[in-house]
Coordinates of C-alpha atoms in Angstrom, one line a residue:
M1 CA -18.0 -42.0 36.2
T2 CA -17.6 -42.9 33.3
T3 CA -13.9 -42.9 31.3
P4 CA -14.0 -40.7 28.2
Q5 CA -13.5 -42.7 25.2
P6 CA -11.4 -40.9 22.6
D7 CA -13.2 -41.1 19.2
L8 CA -9.7 -41.8 17.3
Q9 CA -7.9 -45.1 18.0
I10 CA -4.0 -44.4 18.8
Q11 CA -1.2 -47.3 18.5
R12 CA 1.7 -47.2 20.2
S13 CA 5.7 -48.9 20.4
L14 CA 8.6 -48.3 22.0
T15 CA 11.6 -47.6 20.2
R16 CA 14.8 -49.9 20.7
P17 CA 16.5 -47.1 22.8
E18 CA 13.5 -46.7 24.8
Q19 CA 12.8 -50.7 25.3
A20 CA 16.7 -50.8 26.8
A21 CA 16.4 -47.9 29.3
L22 CA 12.6 -49.3 30.3
T23 CA 15.3 -52.7 31.2
I24 CA 18.1 -50.7 33.4
G25 CA 15.1 -48.7 34.9
R26 CA 13.7 -51.2 36.6
L27 CA 17.1 -52.6 37.4
A28 CA 17.6 -49.0 39.0
E29 CA 14.1 -48.9 40.3
S30 CA 14.7 -52.0 42.2
A31 CA 18.4 -51.6 43.7
E32 CA 19.0 -49.5 46.7
P33 CA 20.5 -45.5 45.9
G34 CA 23.9 -45.9 45.0
A35 CA 24.3 -49.8 44.3
R36 CA 26.4 -50.7 41.3
L37 CA 24.0 -52.1 38.6
G38 CA 27.1 -53.1 36.3
T39 CA 29.6 -51.5 33.5
K40 CA 28.1 -50.3 30.2
Q41 CA 29.6 -53.2 28.3
E42 CA 27.4 -55.4 31.0
L43 CA 24.2 -53.5 30.7
Q44 CA 24.7 -53.4 26.7
E45 CA 24.6 -57.2 26.4
R46 CA 22.0 -57.6 28.8
C47 CA 20.1 -55.7 26.6
G48 CA 21.0 -57.3 23.4
V49 CA 21.3 -53.5 21.5
S50 CA 24.6 -51.8 19.8
K51 CA 26.9 -49.5 21.4
G52 CA 24.7 -46.2 19.7
T53 CA 21.0 -47.9 21.2
F54 CA 23.0 -48.1 24.5
N55 CA 24.4 -44.7 24.6
E56 CA 20.9 -43.1 23.6
A57 CA 19.2 -45.2 26.4
L58 CA 21.7 -44.0 29.0
R59 CA 21.0 -40.3 27.8
L60 CA 17.5 -40.9 28.8
L61 CA 18.4 -43.0 32.0
Q62 CA 20.2 -39.8 32.9
A63 CA 17.8 -37.0 31.8
R64 CA 15.1 -39.1 33.9
G65 CA 17.6 -39.0 37.0
L66 CA 17.5 -42.8 37.5
V67 CA 21.1 -43.7 37.1
T68 CA 24.8 -42.1 37.3
V69 CA 27.7 -42.9 35.5
R70 CA 31.2 -43.5 37.3
S71 CA 34.4 -44.2 35.1
G72 CA 37.5 -45.9 36.4
P73 CA 37.9 -49.0 38.3
G74 CA 35.1 -49.9 39.7
G75 CA 33.3 -48.0 37.9
G76 CA 29.9 -48.3 35.8
L77 CA 26.4 -47.2 36.0
F78 CA 24.7 -46.7 39.7
A79 CA 21.0 -46.5 40.7
A80 CA 20.4 -42.8 41.6
E81 CA 18.5 -41.3 44.6
P82 CA 15.6 -39.6 42.5
T83 CA 14.6 -35.9 44.0
P84 CA 10.5 -35.7 44.0
A85 CA 10.6 -33.7 40.4
V86 CA 12.0 -36.6 39.0
R87 CA 9.9 -39.0 40.7
I88 CA 6.7 -37.1 39.1
G89 CA 8.8 -37.1 35.7
N90 CA 9.3 -40.8 36.2
A91 CA 5.2 -41.7 37.3
M92 CA 4.2 -39.9 34.0
L93 CA 6.8 -41.8 32.0
A94 CA 5.7 -45.2 33.7
L95 CA 2.7 -44.7 32.0
D96 CA 4.5 -46.1 28.6
R97 CA 4.8 -49.4 30.3
M98 CA 1.3 -50.4 30.3
E99 CA -1.1 -52.0 27.8
T100 CA -3.3 -49.1 29.0
S101 CA -1.2 -46.5 29.0
A102 CA -3.1 -44.1 26.3
A103 CA -6.8 -44.4 28.1
D104 CA -4.7 -43.9 31.2
A105 CA -3.4 -40.4 30.0
V106 CA -6.6 -39.4 28.4
R107 CA -8.1 -39.9 31.5
I108 CA -5.9 -38.1 33.9
R109 CA -5.4 -35.4 31.1
S110 CA -9.2 -35.1 31.0
A111 CA -9.2 -34.4 34.8
L112 CA -6.6 -31.6 34.6
E113 CA -8.3 -29.5 31.9
P114 CA -10.7 -27.5 33.6
L115 CA -7.9 -26.3 35.8
L116 CA -5.8 -25.5 32.7
I117 CA -9.0 -23.8 31.2
D118 CA -9.3 -21.5 34.2
D119 CA -5.5 -20.6 34.1
A120 CA -5.7 -20.0 30.4
I121 CA -8.6 -17.8 30.8
E122 CA -7.3 -15.5 33.4
F123 CA -3.5 -15.8 32.2
A124 CA -3.3 -16.2 28.3
E125 CA -1.8 -13.1 26.2
P126 CA -2.4 -11.9 22.7
A127 CA 0.9 -14.4 21.7
D128 CA -0.7 -17.5 23.6
I129 CA -4.0 -17.0 21.5
A130 CA -1.7 -16.5 18.5
R131 CA 0.1 -19.9 18.7
M132 CA -3.2 -21.5 19.6
R133 CA -4.6 -19.7 16.2
Q134 CA -1.8 -21.2 14.7
A135 CA -2.2 -25.1 15.5
I136 CA -5.8 -24.8 14.7
D137 CA -4.6 -23.7 11.3
E138 CA -2.7 -26.7 11.2
M139 CA -5.1 -29.0 12.4
S140 CA -7.5 -27.5 10.0
E141 CA -4.9 -28.0 7.3
A142 CA -4.5 -32.0 8.5
A143 CA -8.4 -32.4 8.4
K144 CA -8.8 -31.3 4.7
A145 CA -5.7 -33.9 3.6
Q146 CA -7.3 -36.3 6.1
N147 CA -3.7 -36.8 7.8
V148 CA -4.6 -38.2 11.4
L149 CA -1.6 -38.0 12.6
D150 CA -0.5 -34.5 11.7
F151 CA -4.3 -33.5 12.9
L152 CA -3.3 -35.4 16.5
R153 CA 0.1 -33.5 16.6
A154 CA -1.2 -30.5 15.9
N155 CA -3.8 -31.2 18.7
W156 CA -1.8 -31.7 20.7
D157 CA 0.4 -28.7 20.0
L158 CA -2.6 -26.6 20.4
H159 CA -3.2 -28.1 24.4
A160 CA 0.2 -27.7 24.9
A161 CA 0.0 -23.8 24.2
I162 CA -3.2 -23.7 26.5
A163 CA -1.4 -25.3 29.2
R164 CA 1.9 -23.1 29.0
T165 CA -0.3 -20.2 29.7
S166 CA -0.5 -21.4 33.5
P167 CA 1.5 -20.3 36.7
S168 CA 1.8 -23.4 37.9
R169 CA 5.0 -25.6 37.2
I170 CA 3.3 -28.7 38.7
L171 CA 0.3 -28.7 36.4
R172 CA 1.8 -27.4 33.5
S173 CA 4.7 -30.5 34.2
I174 CA 2.2 -33.4 34.5
Y175 CA -0.1 -32.2 31.9
L176 CA 2.6 -31.9 29.3
S177 CA 4.3 -35.2 30.7
L178 CA 1.1 -37.0 29.1
L179 CA 0.9 -35.2 26.2
D180 CA 4.3 -36.2 25.8
V181 CA 3.5 -40.0 26.4
L182 CA 0.6 -39.7 23.6
A183 CA 2.7 -38.2 21.3
S184 CA 5.7 -40.1 21.8
H185 CA 4.4 -43.6 20.9
T186 CA 2.0 -42.8 18.6
V187 CA 2.5 -44.8 15.4
S188 CA -1.0 -45.3 13.6
A189 CA -4.6 -43.8 14.3
G190 CA -7.7 -44.0 13.0
P191 CA -11.8 -43.9 13.7
A192 CA -12.5 -45.9 16.6
D193 CA -16.4 -46.1 16.4
G194 CA -16.9 -46.8 12.8
R195 CA -17.8 -42.9 12.4
P196 CA -16.6 -41.4 8.4
L197 CA -13.0 -40.1 9.2
P198 CA -14.2 -36.7 7.9
D199 CA -16.8 -35.9 10.1
I200 CA -14.6 -36.8 13.5
L201 CA -12.1 -34.6 12.0
N202 CA -14.2 -31.7 11.2
E203 CA -16.2 -32.0 14.1
R204 CA -13.1 -32.0 16.9
L205 CA -11.7 -29.0 14.5
T206 CA -15.2 -27.2 15.4
L207 CA -14.7 -28.2 19.1
H208 CA -11.4 -26.7 19.7
S209 CA -11.6 -23.7 17.3
D210 CA -14.8 -22.7 19.2
L211 CA -12.5 -23.5 22.3
V212 CA -9.9 -21.3 21.5
E213 CA -12.2 -18.2 20.6
A214 CA -13.8 -18.8 24.2
L215 CA -10.6 -17.9 25.9
A216 CA -9.6 -15.7 23.4
S217 CA -12.5 -13.6 24.9
K218 CA -12.3 -14.8 28.2
N219 CA -15.6 -16.4 28.2
R220 CA -14.9 -18.9 31.4
Q221 CA -18.2 -20.6 31.3
R222 CA -18.2 -20.8 27.3
A223 CA -14.7 -22.4 27.5
Q224 CA -15.5 -25.2 30.2
E225 CA -18.9 -26.2 28.8
L226 CA -16.4 -26.7 25.5
I227 CA -14.0 -28.6 27.4
A228 CA -16.6 -30.6 29.2
I229 CA -17.9 -31.9 25.8
H230 CA -14.4 -32.6 24.7
D231 CA -13.8 -35.0 27.4
R232 CA -16.9 -36.5 26.8
R233 CA -15.8 -37.5 23.3

């Protein structure tokens, strides 16, 4: 089986708070639950960032369930015991740390999409289809302007709208986390195979527009055919 190759090449970078969160997160993951990692000042100095940047990193770590904060004598940051749900989320966020994160996210996302298409056929309401069509309109405007980043963001909004029709919380969570990996660290994009940019954007626009109309008409076979084409490109 070959890995789907995207026709738009994406480049990513971590922000300073994310870099600091990554450093402390690795400490927390390698420590025993409840182990003291250090004071805020000690860890801020270790990361070499400002207080504001460190506080933002701390919010990221707490949101991911990796650390707890205790005040008073002997206080500081402590390794948390992550719940199973947090472990799933952290596994998705861990893709950020790998040079192949975009390719991995695309590959895993592609494997999940047939399941989401089935759910969208079954559960999509008129309001869901309206949100999908709005994303298609935004993709169209970006294609006319040849704005690749806006096109990609509108495309991800479309896929997120499709994912949110699924009643499966686990499927939604994993898929939307993969989209976050792609969206959060995209700083530039361009054609990956030398083809003219307008041709790529218009081809992708047509494919996604046809997919939305297949979902709107509850045409399962056509929708699955289109998502298979989508994942081969």
